[in-house]
PDB file of C-alpha atoms (C1' of nucleotides) in Angstrom:
ATOM      1  CA  MET A   1     194.662 101.718 237.832  1.00  0.00           C
ATOM      2  CA  LYS A   2     198.087 100.189 237.737  1.00  0.00           C
ATOM      3  CA  ILE A   3     200.994 102.248 236.359  1.00  0.00           C
ATOM      4  CA  ASP A   4     203.960 100.216 235.069  1.00  0.00           C
ATOM      5  CA  GLN A   5     206.175 102.835 233.478  1.00  0.00           C
ATOM      6  CA  LYS A   6     207.294 104.679 236.577  1.00  0.00           C
ATOM      7  CA  PHE A   7     210.973 105.274 235.948  1.00  0.00           C
ATOM      8  CA  PRO A   8     212.493 108.573 237.041  1.00  0.00           C
ATOM      9  CA  PHE A   9     211.834 111.754 235.103  1.00  0.00           C
ATOM     10  CA  PRO A  10     214.650 113.970 233.834  1.00  0.00           C
ATOM     11  CA  THR A  11     215.497 117.129 235.761  1.00  0.00           C
ATOM     12  CA  ASP A  12     217.336 118.987 233.017  1.00  0.00           C
ATOM     13  CA  VAL A  13     216.364 120.264 229.604  1.00  0.00           C
ATOM     14  CA  GLU A  14     218.911 118.285 227.588  1.00  0.00           C
ATOM     15  CA  THR A  15     217.895 114.922 229.020  1.00  0.00           C
ATOM     16  CA  ALA A  16     214.227 115.773 228.642  1.00  0.00           C
ATOM     17  CA  ILE A  17     214.614 116.600 224.952  1.00  0.00           C
ATOM     18  CA  ALA A  18     216.629 113.433 224.382  1.00  0.00           C
ATOM     19  CA  LEU A  19     213.851 111.397 225.997  1.00  0.00           C
ATOM     20  CA  GLN A  20     211.259 113.008 223.737  1.00  0.00           C
ATOM     21  CA  GLU A  21     213.350 112.139 220.697  1.00  0.00           C
ATOM     22  CA  LYS A  22     213.545 108.572 221.916  1.00  0.00           C
ATOM     23  CA  LEU A  23     209.874 108.112 222.814  1.00  0.00           C
ATOM     24  CA  ARG A  24     208.314 109.976 219.904  1.00  0.00           C
ATOM     25  CA  HIS A  25     208.662 106.912 217.687  1.00  0.00           C
ATOM     26  CA  GLN A  26     206.282 104.969 219.922  1.00  0.00           C
ATOM     27  CA  VAL A  27     203.315 107.185 219.120  1.00  0.00           C
ATOM     28  CA  ILE A  28     200.589 105.385 217.162  1.00  0.00           C
ATOM     29  CA  THR A  29     198.437 107.620 214.955  1.00  0.00           C
ATOM     30  CA  GLU A  30     195.811 105.054 214.029  1.00  0.00           C
ATOM     31  CA  ASP A  31     192.669 104.086 215.895  1.00  0.00           C
ATOM     32  CA  GLN A  32     193.519 101.274 218.222  1.00  0.00           C
ATOM     33  CA  PHE A  33     190.721 100.735 220.703  1.00  0.00           C
ATOM     34  CA  GLY A  34     187.309  99.105 221.153  1.00  0.00           C
ATOM     35  CA  THR A  35     184.074 100.395 222.616  1.00  0.00           C
ATOM     36  CA  ILE A  36     184.668 103.382 224.868  1.00  0.00           C
ATOM     37  CA  LYS A  37     182.629 103.593 228.054  1.00  0.00           C
ATOM     38  CA  TYR A  38     184.958 105.639 230.240  1.00  0.00           C
ATOM     39  CA  VAL A  39     186.557 108.927 229.195  1.00  0.00           C
ATOM     40  CA  ALA A  40     188.925 110.883 231.432  1.00  0.00           C
ATOM     41  CA  GLY A  41     189.696 114.577 231.549  1.00  0.00           C
ATOM     42  CA  ILE A  42     193.096 115.549 232.912  1.00  0.00           C
ATOM     43  CA  ASP A  43     194.362 118.909 234.117  1.00  0.00           C
ATOM     44  CA  VAL A  44     197.024 120.374 236.358  1.00  0.00           C
ATOM     45  CA  GLY A  45     197.042 123.496 238.489  1.00  0.00           C
ATOM     46  CA  TYR A  46     199.662 125.301 240.552  1.00  0.00           C
ATOM     47  CA  SER A  47     199.619 127.031 243.898  1.00  0.00           C
ATOM     48  CA  ASP A  48     201.867 128.455 246.614  1.00  0.00           C
ATOM     49  CA  SER A  49     203.846 130.544 244.126  1.00  0.00           C
ATOM     50  CA  ASP A  50     204.343 127.587 241.790  1.00  0.00           C
ATOM     51  CA  LYS A  51     205.802 125.338 244.492  1.00  0.00           C
ATOM     52  CA  ILE A  52     202.861 122.940 244.539  1.00  0.00           C
ATOM     53  CA  THR A  53     201.597 120.979 241.540  1.00  0.00           C
ATOM     54  CA  GLN A  54     198.063 119.625 241.711  1.00  0.00           C
ATOM     55  CA  ALA A  55     196.858 117.066 239.170  1.00  0.00           C
ATOM     56  CA  ALA A  56     193.218 116.146 238.688  1.00  0.00           C
ATOM     57  CA  VAL A  57     191.547 113.370 236.729  1.00  0.00           C
ATOM     58  CA  ALA A  58     187.805 113.217 236.125  1.00  0.00           C
ATOM     59  CA  VAL A  59     186.344 109.984 234.761  1.00  0.00           C
ATOM     60  CA  LEU A  60     183.061 110.362 232.917  1.00  0.00           C
ATOM     61  CA  SER A  61     180.740 107.806 231.378  1.00  0.00           C
ATOM     62  CA  PHE A  62     180.607 107.807 227.600  1.00  0.00           C
ATOM     63  CA  PRO A  63     178.519 108.929 225.821  1.00  0.00           C
ATOM     64  CA  GLN A  64     176.395 110.074 228.768  1.00  0.00           C
ATOM     65  CA  LEU A  65     179.199 112.255 230.156  1.00  0.00           C
ATOM     66  CA  GLU A  66     178.287 111.833 233.793  1.00  0.00           C
ATOM     67  CA  LEU A  67     180.972 112.088 236.446  1.00  0.00           C
ATOM     68  CA  LEU A  68     181.813 108.622 237.769  1.00  0.00           C
ATOM     69  CA  GLU A  69     185.073 109.132 239.636  1.00  0.00           C
ATOM     70  CA  GLN A  70     187.630 111.775 240.473  1.00  0.00           C
ATOM     71  CA  SER A  71     191.198 111.795 241.671  1.00  0.00           C
ATOM     72  CA  ILE A  72     193.278 114.713 242.940  1.00  0.00           C
ATOM     73  CA  VAL A  73     196.945 114.675 243.919  1.00  0.00           C
ATOM     74  CA  LYS A  74     199.382 117.290 245.233  1.00  0.00           C
ATOM     75  CA  ARG A  75     203.151 117.166 244.869  1.00  0.00           C
ATOM     76  CA  PRO A  76     206.049 119.580 245.004  1.00  0.00           C
ATOM     77  CA  THR A  77     206.750 121.164 241.611  1.00  0.00           C
ATOM     78  CA  TYR A  78     210.040 119.848 240.279  1.00  0.00           C
ATOM     79  CA  PHE A  79     210.330 121.132 236.714  1.00  0.00           C
ATOM     80  CA  SER A  80     209.745 124.739 235.684  1.00  0.00           C
ATOM     81  CA  TYR A  81     207.672 125.642 232.671  1.00  0.00           C
ATOM     82  CA  VAL A  82     209.687 125.390 229.476  1.00  0.00           C
ATOM     83  CA  PRO A  83     207.798 125.629 226.161  1.00  0.00           C
ATOM     84  CA  GLY A  84     208.045 122.197 224.541  1.00  0.00           C
ATOM     85  CA  LEU A  85     208.686 120.401 227.821  1.00  0.00           C
ATOM     86  CA  LEU A  86     205.356 120.818 229.563  1.00  0.00           C
ATOM     87  CA  SER A  87     204.906 117.085 230.034  1.00  0.00           C
ATOM     88  CA  PHE A  88     207.915 116.782 232.316  1.00  0.00           C
ATOM     89  CA  ARG A  89     206.367 119.345 234.623  1.00  0.00           C
ATOM     90  CA  GLU A  90     202.938 117.762 234.730  1.00  0.00           C
ATOM     91  CA  ILE A  91     203.069 114.018 234.062  1.00  0.00           C
ATOM     92  CA  PRO A  92     204.587 112.828 237.355  1.00  0.00           C
ATOM     93  CA  ALA A  93     201.642 114.256 239.296  1.00  0.00           C
ATOM     94  CA  ILE A  94     199.204 112.987 236.664  1.00  0.00           C
ATOM     95  CA  LEU A  95     200.540 109.427 236.988  1.00  0.00           C
ATOM     96  CA  ASP A  96     199.969 109.571 240.735  1.00  0.00           C
ATOM     97  CA  ALA A  97     196.401 110.720 240.189  1.00  0.00           C
ATOM     98  CA  LEU A  98     195.731 108.002 237.609  1.00  0.00           C
ATOM     99  CA  GLU A  99     197.144 105.374 239.923  1.00  0.00           C
ATOM    100  CA  LYS A 100     194.521 106.165 242.562  1.00  0.00           C
ATOM    101  CA  LEU A 101     191.685 105.494 240.132  1.00  0.00           C
ATOM    102  CA  ASN A 102     189.465 102.425 240.495  1.00  0.00           C
ATOM    103  CA  ILE A 103     188.095 102.802 236.982  1.00  0.00           C
ATOM    104  CA  THR A 104     190.595 102.512 234.130  1.00  0.00           C
ATOM    105  CA  PRO A 105     189.672 105.102 231.494  1.00  0.00           C
ATOM    106  CA  GLU A 106     189.714 104.022 227.850  1.00  0.00           C
ATOM    107  CA  LEU A 107     190.370 107.483 226.390  1.00  0.00           C
ATOM    108  CA  LEU A 108     192.280 110.422 227.876  1.00  0.00           C
ATOM    109  CA  LEU A 109     191.592 114.046 226.986  1.00  0.00           C
ATOM    110  CA  CYS A 110     194.658 116.027 228.010  1.00  0.00           C
ATOM    111  CA  ASP A 111     194.960 119.751 228.604  1.00  0.00           C
ATOM    112  CA  GLY A 112     197.654 120.675 226.101  1.00  0.00           C
ATOM    113  CA  GLN A 113     198.951 119.523 222.746  1.00  0.00           C
ATOM    114  CA  GLY A 114     199.592 116.090 221.288  1.00  0.00           C
ATOM    115  CA  LEU A 115     201.358 116.007 217.914  1.00  0.00           C
ATOM    116  CA  ILE A 116     201.122 119.809 217.691  1.00  0.00           C
ATOM    117  CA  HIS A 117     204.628 120.075 219.038  1.00  0.00           C
ATOM    118  CA  PRO A 118     208.066 120.912 217.579  1.00  0.00           C
ATOM    119  CA  ARG A 119     209.216 117.309 218.143  1.00  0.00           C
ATOM    120  CA  ARG A 120     205.728 115.850 217.702  1.00  0.00           C
ATOM    121  CA  PHE A 121     205.571 114.798 221.320  1.00  0.00           C
ATOM    122  CA  GLY A 122     203.322 117.028 223.357  1.00  0.00           C
ATOM    123  CA  ILE A 123     201.938 116.044 226.739  1.00  0.00           C
ATOM    124  CA  ALA A 124     199.054 114.012 225.270  1.00  0.00           C
ATOM    125  CA  CYS A 125     201.526 111.831 223.331  1.00  0.00           C
ATOM    126  CA  HIS A 126     203.829 111.445 226.288  1.00  0.00           C
ATOM    127  CA  LEU A 127     201.061 110.439 228.678  1.00  0.00           C
ATOM    128  CA  GLY A 128     199.379 108.141 226.163  1.00  0.00           C
ATOM    129  CA  VAL A 129     202.605 106.295 225.450  1.00  0.00           C
ATOM    130  CA  LEU A 130     203.504 105.931 229.137  1.00  0.00           C
ATOM    131  CA  VAL A 131     200.172 104.435 230.184  1.00  0.00           C
ATOM    132  CA  ASN A 132     199.388 102.872 226.794  1.00  0.00           C
ATOM    133  CA  ILE A 133     195.889 104.340 226.594  1.00  0.00           C
ATOM    134  CA  PRO A 134     194.415 106.222 223.616  1.00  0.00           C
ATOM    135  CA  SER A 135     194.800 109.950 224.199  1.00  0.00           C
ATOM    136  CA  ILE A 136     193.914 113.286 222.608  1.00  0.00           C
ATOM    137  CA  GLY A 137     195.529 116.698 222.987  1.00  0.00           C
ATOM    138  CA  VAL A 138     192.977 119.442 223.629  1.00  0.00           C
ATOM    139  CA  ALA A 139     194.589 122.886 223.849  1.00  0.00           C
ATOM    140  CA  LYS A 140     193.014 126.276 224.376  1.00  0.00           C
ATOM    141  CA  SER A 141     195.616 128.297 222.513  1.00  0.00           C
ATOM    142  CA  HIS A 142     197.859 128.201 219.477  1.00  0.00           C
ATOM    143  CA  TYR A 143     201.322 126.719 219.759  1.00  0.00           C
ATOM    144  CA  ILE A 144     202.846 125.917 216.370  1.00  0.00           C
ATOM    145  CA  GLY A 145     201.644 125.385 212.811  1.00  0.00           C
ATOM    146  CA  GLN A 146     199.682 127.233 210.144  1.00  0.00           C
ATOM    147  CA  TYR A 147     196.012 127.017 209.305  1.00  0.00           C
ATOM    148  CA  ASN A 148     193.215 128.715 207.403  1.00  0.00           C
ATOM    149  CA  SER A 149     190.283 130.405 209.105  1.00  0.00           C
ATOM    150  CA  VAL A 150     187.650 128.071 210.541  1.00  0.00           C
ATOM    151  CA  GLY A 151     183.934 128.315 209.745  1.00  0.00           C
ATOM    152  CA  LEU A 152     181.852 129.855 212.522  1.00  0.00           C
ATOM    153  CA  GLU A 153     179.597 126.865 213.063  1.00  0.00           C
ATOM    154  CA  ARG A 154     180.133 124.161 215.619  1.00  0.00           C
ATOM    155  CA  GLY A 155     181.801 121.138 214.038  1.00  0.00           C
ATOM    156  CA  ASN A 156     183.830 123.107 211.470  1.00  0.00           C
ATOM    157  CA  TRP A 157     187.561 122.515 211.494  1.00  0.00           C
ATOM    158  CA  GLN A 158     190.756 123.149 209.554  1.00  0.00           C
ATOM    159  CA  PRO A 159     193.989 121.160 209.478  1.00  0.00           C
ATOM    160  CA  ILE A 160     197.044 122.603 211.211  1.00  0.00           C
ATOM    161  CA  ILE A 161     200.215 122.193 209.182  1.00  0.00           C
ATOM    162  CA  ASP A 162     203.866 122.388 210.129  1.00  0.00           C
ATOM    163  CA  GLU A 163     206.751 121.470 207.831  1.00  0.00           C
ATOM    164  CA  GLU A 164     204.372 120.138 205.171  1.00  0.00           C
ATOM    165  CA  GLU A 165     202.756 117.829 207.692  1.00  0.00           C
ATOM    166  CA  VAL A 166     199.232 117.785 209.134  1.00  0.00           C
ATOM    167  CA  ILE A 167     199.833 117.748 212.885  1.00  0.00           C
ATOM    168  CA  GLY A 168     196.382 118.563 214.224  1.00  0.00           C
ATOM    169  CA  ALA A 169     193.261 120.639 213.723  1.00  0.00           C
ATOM    170  CA  ILE A 170     191.671 123.839 214.869  1.00  0.00           C
ATOM    171  CA  VAL A 171     188.111 122.932 215.810  1.00  0.00           C
ATOM    172  CA  ARG A 172     185.016 125.015 216.394  1.00  0.00           C
ATOM    173  CA  THR A 173     183.239 123.311 219.290  1.00  0.00           C
ATOM    174  CA  ARG A 174     180.637 126.049 219.732  1.00  0.00           C
ATOM    175  CA  THR A 175     179.135 128.283 217.083  1.00  0.00           C
ATOM    176  CA  GLY A 176     180.651 131.760 217.200  1.00  0.00           C
ATOM    177  CA  VAL A 177     183.086 130.926 219.979  1.00  0.00           C
ATOM    178  CA  LYS A 178     186.900 130.834 219.879  1.00  0.00           C
ATOM    179  CA  PRO A 179     188.011 127.459 218.495  1.00  0.00           C
ATOM    180  CA  ILE A 180     190.263 124.893 220.210  1.00  0.00           C
ATOM    181  CA  TYR A 181     193.336 122.970 219.053  1.00  0.00           C
ATOM    182  CA  VAL A 182     193.009 119.200 218.756  1.00  0.00           C
ATOM    183  CA  SER A 183     195.651 116.622 217.958  1.00  0.00           C
ATOM    184  CA  THR A 184     196.473 112.947 218.212  1.00  0.00           C
ATOM    185  CA  GLY A 185     198.024 111.893 221.461  1.00  0.00           C
ATOM    186  CA  HIS A 186     198.323 108.143 221.063  1.00  0.00           C
ATOM    187  CA  ARG A 187     196.436 105.250 219.418  1.00  0.00           C
ATOM    188  CA  ILE A 188     193.890 107.514 217.719  1.00  0.00           C
ATOM    189  CA  SER A 189     193.722 109.232 214.322  1.00  0.00           C
ATOM    190  CA  LEU A 190     193.168 112.957 213.957  1.00  0.00           C
ATOM    191  CA  ILE A 191     189.709 112.524 212.431  1.00  0.00           C
ATOM    192  CA  THR A 192     188.567 110.201 215.186  1.00  0.00           C
ATOM    193  CA  ALA A 193     190.063 112.520 217.806  1.00  0.00           C
ATOM    194  CA  ILE A 194     188.085 115.463 216.438  1.00  0.00           C
ATOM    195  CA  ASN A 195     184.897 113.407 216.545  1.00  0.00           C
ATOM    196  CA  TYR A 196     185.425 112.305 220.127  1.00  0.00           C
ATOM    197  CA  VAL A 197     186.200 115.854 221.218  1.00  0.00           C
ATOM    198  CA  LEU A 198     182.948 117.001 219.635  1.00  0.00           C
ATOM    199  CA  LYS A 199     181.033 114.161 221.264  1.00  0.00           C
ATOM    200  CA  CYS A 200     182.441 115.211 224.627  1.00  0.00           C
ATOM    201  CA  THR A 201     181.580 118.866 224.076  1.00  0.00           C
ATOM    202  CA  THR A 202     177.980 119.801 224.757  1.00  0.00           C
ATOM    203  CA  LYS A 203     177.111 123.336 225.787  1.00  0.00           C
ATOM    204  CA  TYR A 204     180.521 124.904 226.403  1.00  0.00           C
ATOM    205  CA  ARG A 205     183.687 125.523 224.413  1.00  0.00           C
ATOM    206  CA  LEU A 206     185.691 122.850 226.214  1.00  0.00           C
ATOM    207  CA  PRO A 207     184.842 119.146 226.563  1.00  0.00           C
ATOM    208  CA  GLU A 208     182.964 118.186 229.733  1.00  0.00           C
ATOM    209  CA  THR A 209     185.935 116.031 230.711  1.00  0.00           C
ATOM    210  CA  THR A 210     188.284 118.988 230.592  1.00  0.00           C
ATOM    211  CA  ARG A 211     185.829 121.223 232.418  1.00  0.00           C
ATOM    212  CA  TRP A 212     185.553 118.796 235.292  1.00  0.00           C
ATOM    213  CA  ALA A 213     189.298 118.323 235.512  1.00  0.00           C
ATOM    214  CA  ASP A 214     189.855 122.100 235.376  1.00  0.00           C
ATOM    215  CA  LYS A 215     187.486 122.611 238.243  1.00  0.00           C
ATOM    216  CA  LEU A 216     189.068 119.871 240.343  1.00  0.00           C
ATOM    217  CA  ALA A 217     192.649 120.980 239.668  1.00  0.00           C
ATOM    218  CA  SER A 218     192.067 124.574 240.697  1.00  0.00           C
ATOM    219  CA  ASN A 219     190.005 123.946 243.841  1.00  0.00           C
TER     220      ASN A 219
ATOM    221  C1'  DG B   1     219.370 139.563 215.487  1.00  0.00           C
ATOM    222  C1'  DC B   2     214.073 139.495 216.470  1.00  0.00           C
ATOM    223  C1'  DG B   3     209.777 137.572 217.792  1.00  0.00           C
ATOM    224  C1'  DA B   4     207.046 133.419 219.385  1.00  0.00           C
ATOM    225  C1'  DC B   5     206.529 130.194 222.763  1.00  0.00           C
ATOM    226  C1'  DA B   6     200.916 124.355 225.205  1.00  0.00           C
ATOM    227  C1'  DG B   7     200.237 125.216 230.776  1.00  0.00           C
TER     228       DG B   7
ATOM    229  C1'  DA C   1     199.419 128.484 234.939  1.00  0.00           C
ATOM    230  C1'  DT C   2     198.223 132.791 238.005  1.00  0.00           C
ATOM    231  C1'  DC C   3     196.974 137.755 239.551  1.00  0.00           C
ATOM    232  C1'  DT C   4     191.551 140.029 239.073  1.00  0.00           C
ATOM    233  C1'  DT C   5     186.067 143.898 238.044  1.00  0.00           C
ATOM    234  C1'  DG C   6     183.404 145.281 235.314  1.00  0.00           C
ATOM    235  C1'  DT C   7     181.289 144.853 231.040  1.00  0.00           C
ATOM    236  C1'  DC C   8     179.737 143.894 226.225  1.00  0.00           C
ATOM    237  C1'  DG C   9     176.424 140.931 223.822  1.00  0.00           C
ATOM    238  C1'  DC C  10     172.931 137.294 222.990  1.00  0.00           C
TER     239       DC C  10
END
DNA sequence: GCGACAG
DNA sequence: ATCTTGTCGC
């Protein structure tokens, strides 16, 4: 797929935060898409003592969830991990991986948070806005926000609240298994995001998209 | 000041 | 993220 928004990424914390403050207003929290046939899972791994960043994208058919295409890219790591600025570390490599794709995915499931972020601009929002594709944040651990305990059955969820605002949800994707953290990335509502995450999750805790991307990014 | 802090 | 074996439970 073609990537338009390829301007340089900030190298320092101050500029990165300023860019988040500028771009956060572009996030759309309503459903804005048609029929979805291609869903992509995206993940990033590191090697060589953190010097190499490897991004992987797995495109699956929807709702069949069969692997249709994959893309893997390696680059030097240029931004260290700073809580709240994960996207600056990972998105440059992700854009390269997306660019190599023949199929243009219609929904992106990102490893990490979307609106569950101190400035409401986690990696799923950042990526969604840059490529203008609906996106969802799917995180494996808690970042910010308060919530009540989630029912044990698959499909149960509870809103995550920060500063009086619903920013995402904690979702039980498998009965009796540790829940995951879902939030809007771009052009999708929280409710719809939860439903798509559940539709992409079959027999494991994480969506099939994420599982494929995980595997590709760490091999 | 102290603890928390996506991947 | 990454370093890593066995082990508890269905």
